[in-house]
Amino acid sequence: MAKPRGFEFWRSTLKGARYVVAPMVDQSELAWRLLSRRHGAELCYTPMLHAQVFVRDANYRRENLYNEVSQEDRPLITQFCANDPEVFIQAALLAQDYCDAIDLNLGCPQMIAKRGHYGVFLQDEWDLLEKMIKLADEKLSVPITCKIRVFPEIEKTVKYAKMLEKAGCQLLTVHGRTKDQKGASTGIASWKHIKAVREAVNIPVFANGNIQHLSDVQHCMEETGVQGVMSAEGNLHNPALFEGLSPPVWEMAEEYLDVVEKHPPCSLSYVRAHIFKLWHHTLQIHQDLREDLAKAKNVAGIVEVNRQLKQRCQEEMAKDESEWNQTGLPFPHWICQPYVRPPPKDPNTENGQKALKMKAVSVKRALEDSDGTNDSLSKNKQKKKARNPHKNFCPELKPKYIKCEQCGNPKGNKCVFNLCRGCCKRKAFKEVADCPGHGLRFKTKALRQCNSDTGGGLTNGKPNSQTVSTAVHDPGHPLT
């Protein structure tokens, strides 16, 4: 049976999905996808999976896909990052029975993607991408899709999209930001680029970028003509975004934690990250609970922090509105709402000029006081100090180690040869000697072996040279 293609694939397999949860590393796991589907999401992606690791590591496959199978979690697209056609196909073949399509990540702009040479850092290697997409289209039993970022030029972006379509891509997600728009420089996504791609190709297109409310979804679809809209950050801060609701944070957090309990296992780091995102605005106020959340050892600990946050917010709600509505947010901080990144500072502004001047006259951080209590301790040292109040960072007070006579590493305090363990082991083995300080018993073992041999092999209470030589050089002997 021929696999569905293009619009037929979108209408039949994906059921005409318009509201899409993006692939998010360590964030779009099964529990979060199920929560999002309860609140309006019609299609979800797995987190981005590394194709090479997926092929070689059975545990990675189980933890990230095979153990996360649920009938409620369909339609589902599995996303891979890859830069080798053969490896990509091997990974996709291992995953195709657990999802409805395979997606190639061509949009990740992070430094790890640059080092690994995948994601958006492949967008100039059109021959390689064409080969990967063609091979996937030929070999897989499910459609191949792609998620891309735009080039600064609309014309080049359109050519790029058409090349992917011609190679066999059956659905294209276009993130309207360039490779350099990330972090503090994220900026606004270009819907003009997305609209141009939609008008140029004959396959379904999803838009990604600038989605914070349901009204943004509707506006984007009207302006660009896309078939669906994908949300990442907006979904993380408000999983009910596609319902057009902004519920209290604790409602979403409690429901998510309930899903986590019902669909184990779920990594504690994923759960913690989601609760941090949901409570982002409130945790700016209740810093003590932020610390408690960071140190929680299990899901029960996170549930308790969530309960305390809920209690504090409900106590604030009982107060006069003028007392709690001073955060500058459109809604009270305990309501699910998007996080808007502050724009990068303009170096030409007054604040920027002040910063430059301060940088010019800044001096090196002072050395810590001898008691290690100076406020100039680095953040890392402050954390160590918090865990161990008696820890001292003064170089003069650090213990001095006597060096090994051969290599310069610290010697063993009780070593009979005044050597480090590695040098001591070599010397003791060569001389058939013992070193109680390092727990080495070459002489003792040789004596024990000699006593068990016929004739004893002893001369004046010591193993004779012939017996020892045999013991040391015999490949089947215990000493070797």
PDB file of C-alpha atoms in Angstrom, residues 246-345:
ATOM      1  CA  SER A 246      -5.111  31.251  30.672  1.00  0.00           C
ATOM      2  CA  PRO A 247      -5.745  29.063  33.740  1.00  0.00           C
ATOM      3  CA  PRO A 248      -4.043  29.384  37.142  1.00  0.00           C
ATOM      4  CA  VAL A 249      -0.565  27.898  36.999  1.00  0.00           C
ATOM      5  CA  TRP A 250      -1.232  25.389  39.770  1.00  0.00           C
ATOM      6  CA  GLU A 251      -4.080  23.810  37.780  1.00  0.00           C
ATOM      7  CA  MET A 252      -1.761  23.034  34.861  1.00  0.00           C
ATOM      8  CA  ALA A 253       1.076  21.999  37.182  1.00  0.00           C
ATOM      9  CA  GLU A 254      -1.125  19.637  39.194  1.00  0.00           C
ATOM     10  CA  GLU A 255      -2.580  18.088  36.063  1.00  0.00           C
ATOM     11  CA  TYR A 256       0.879  17.618  34.562  1.00  0.00           C
ATOM     12  CA  LEU A 257       2.227  16.008  37.738  1.00  0.00           C
ATOM     13  CA  ASP A 258      -0.793  13.693  37.749  1.00  0.00           C
ATOM     14  CA  VAL A 259      -0.017  12.626  34.160  1.00  0.00           C
ATOM     15  CA  VAL A 260       3.608  12.030  35.154  1.00  0.00           C
ATOM     16  CA  GLU A 261       2.459   9.696  37.945  1.00  0.00           C
ATOM     17  CA  LYS A 262       0.183   7.769  35.578  1.00  0.00           C
ATOM     18  CA  HIS A 263       2.723   7.409  32.748  1.00  0.00           C
ATOM     19  CA  PRO A 264       6.098   6.522  34.267  1.00  0.00           C
ATOM     20  CA  PRO A 265       8.973   6.658  33.847  1.00  0.00           C
ATOM     21  CA  CYS A 266       9.557  10.377  33.328  1.00  0.00           C
ATOM     22  CA  SER A 267      12.954  11.928  33.969  1.00  0.00           C
ATOM     23  CA  LEU A 268      12.995  14.140  37.064  1.00  0.00           C
ATOM     24  CA  SER A 269      14.958  16.769  35.139  1.00  0.00           C
ATOM     25  CA  TYR A 270      12.120  17.043  32.582  1.00  0.00           C
ATOM     26  CA  VAL A 271       9.499  17.423  35.318  1.00  0.00           C
ATOM     27  CA  ARG A 272      11.526  20.034  37.174  1.00  0.00           C
ATOM     28  CA  ALA A 273      12.120  22.025  33.980  1.00  0.00           C
ATOM     29  CA  HIS A 274       8.394  22.101  33.184  1.00  0.00           C
ATOM     30  CA  ILE A 275       7.462  23.302  36.677  1.00  0.00           C
ATOM     31  CA  PHE A 276      10.131  26.000  36.458  1.00  0.00           C
ATOM     32  CA  LYS A 277       8.634  27.190  33.159  1.00  0.00           C
ATOM     33  CA  LEU A 278       5.042  27.152  34.397  1.00  0.00           C
ATOM     34  CA  TRP A 279       5.882  29.027  37.615  1.00  0.00           C
ATOM     35  CA  HIS A 280       8.457  31.290  35.966  1.00  0.00           C
ATOM     36  CA  HIS A 281       6.863  34.619  36.923  1.00  0.00           C
ATOM     37  CA  THR A 282       5.952  33.548  40.462  1.00  0.00           C
ATOM     38  CA  LEU A 283       9.427  32.181  41.174  1.00  0.00           C
ATOM     39  CA  GLN A 284      10.876  35.638  40.508  1.00  0.00           C
ATOM     40  CA  ILE A 285       9.027  36.691  43.672  1.00  0.00           C
ATOM     41  CA  HIS A 286       9.295  33.585  45.866  1.00  0.00           C
ATOM     42  CA  GLN A 287      13.016  32.945  45.525  1.00  0.00           C
ATOM     43  CA  ASP A 288      13.166  30.595  48.518  1.00  0.00           C
ATOM     44  CA  LEU A 289      10.805  28.142  46.822  1.00  0.00           C
ATOM     45  CA  ARG A 290      12.867  28.441  43.675  1.00  0.00           C
ATOM     46  CA  GLU A 291      15.780  27.006  45.662  1.00  0.00           C
ATOM     47  CA  ASP A 292      13.560  24.253  47.075  1.00  0.00           C
ATOM     48  CA  LEU A 293      12.389  23.312  43.577  1.00  0.00           C
ATOM     49  CA  ALA A 294      15.962  23.158  42.308  1.00  0.00           C
ATOM     50  CA  LYS A 295      16.964  20.827  45.169  1.00  0.00           C
ATOM     51  CA  ALA A 296      13.912  18.508  45.051  1.00  0.00           C
ATOM     52  CA  LYS A 297      15.118  14.888  44.940  1.00  0.00           C
ATOM     53  CA  ASN A 298      11.967  13.272  43.527  1.00  0.00           C
ATOM     54  CA  VAL A 299       8.541  13.996  42.064  1.00  0.00           C
ATOM     55  CA  ALA A 300       7.030  14.045  45.568  1.00  0.00           C
ATOM     56  CA  GLY A 301       9.378  16.894  46.458  1.00  0.00           C
ATOM     57  CA  ILE A 302       8.285  18.833  43.372  1.00  0.00           C
ATOM     58  CA  VAL A 303       4.619  18.195  44.255  1.00  0.00           C
ATOM     59  CA  GLU A 304       5.253  19.693  47.699  1.00  0.00           C
ATOM     60  CA  VAL A 305       6.898  22.832  46.260  1.00  0.00           C
ATOM     61  CA  ASN A 306       3.964  23.195  43.867  1.00  0.00           C
ATOM     62  CA  ARG A 307       1.568  22.960  46.814  1.00  0.00           C
ATOM     63  CA  GLN A 308       3.426  25.698  48.676  1.00  0.00           C
ATOM     64  CA  LEU A 309       3.459  27.963  45.612  1.00  0.00           C
ATOM     65  CA  LYS A 310      -0.288  27.440  45.211  1.00  0.00           C
ATOM     66  CA  GLN A 311      -0.890  28.262  48.869  1.00  0.00           C
ATOM     67  CA  ARG A 312       1.130  31.479  48.714  1.00  0.00           C
ATOM     68  CA  CYS A 313      -0.613  32.620  45.549  1.00  0.00           C
ATOM     69  CA  GLN A 314      -4.048  31.965  47.023  1.00  0.00           C
ATOM     70  CA  GLU A 315      -3.057  33.977  50.084  1.00  0.00           C
ATOM     71  CA  GLU A 316      -2.043  36.847  47.776  1.00  0.00           C
ATOM     72  CA  MET A 317      -5.347  36.590  45.922  1.00  0.00           C
ATOM     73  CA  ALA A 318      -7.171  37.276  49.187  1.00  0.00           C
ATOM     74  CA  LYS A 319      -5.400  40.636  49.489  1.00  0.00           C
ATOM     75  CA  ASP A 320      -6.349  43.873  47.803  1.00  0.00           C
ATOM     76  CA  GLU A 321      -5.566  43.885  44.082  1.00  0.00           C
ATOM     77  CA  SER A 322      -3.336  46.945  44.397  1.00  0.00           C
ATOM     78  CA  GLU A 323      -0.981  44.947  46.651  1.00  0.00           C
ATOM     79  CA  TRP A 324      -0.274  42.073  44.292  1.00  0.00           C
ATOM     80  CA  ASN A 325      -0.700  43.569  40.828  1.00  0.00           C
ATOM     81  CA  GLN A 326       2.702  45.309  40.756  1.00  0.00           C
ATOM     82  CA  THR A 327       4.647  42.940  38.508  1.00  0.00           C
ATOM     83  CA  GLY A 328       4.093  44.750  35.208  1.00  0.00           C
ATOM     84  CA  LEU A 329       2.581  41.593  33.693  1.00  0.00           C
ATOM     85  CA  PRO A 330      -0.704  41.621  31.760  1.00  0.00           C
ATOM     86  CA  PHE A 331      -2.138  39.093  34.250  1.00  0.00           C
ATOM     87  CA  PRO A 332      -1.346  38.255  37.886  1.00  0.00           C
ATOM     88  CA  HIS A 333       1.868  36.251  38.111  1.00  0.00           C
ATOM     89  CA  TRP A 334      -0.003  33.043  39.056  1.00  0.00           C
ATOM     90  CA  ILE A 335      -1.878  32.982  35.717  1.00  0.00           C
ATOM     91  CA  CYS A 336      -0.404  31.049  32.762  1.00  0.00           C
ATOM     92  CA  GLN A 337       0.985  33.633  30.372  1.00  0.00           C
ATOM     93  CA  PRO A 338       3.877  33.948  27.925  1.00  0.00           C
ATOM     94  CA  TYR A 339       7.371  34.980  28.866  1.00  0.00           C
ATOM     95  CA  VAL A 340       8.624  37.846  26.728  1.00  0.00           C
ATOM     96  CA  ARG A 341      12.398  38.053  26.468  1.00  0.00           C
ATOM     97  CA  PRO A 342      13.777  41.533  27.154  1.00  0.00           C
ATOM     98  CA  PRO A 343      15.320  43.049  24.014  1.00  0.00           C
ATOM     99  CA  PRO A 344      19.116  43.209  23.847  1.00  0.00           C
ATOM    100  CA  LYS A 345      20.593  46.479  25.085  1.00  0.00           C
TER     101      LYS A 345
END
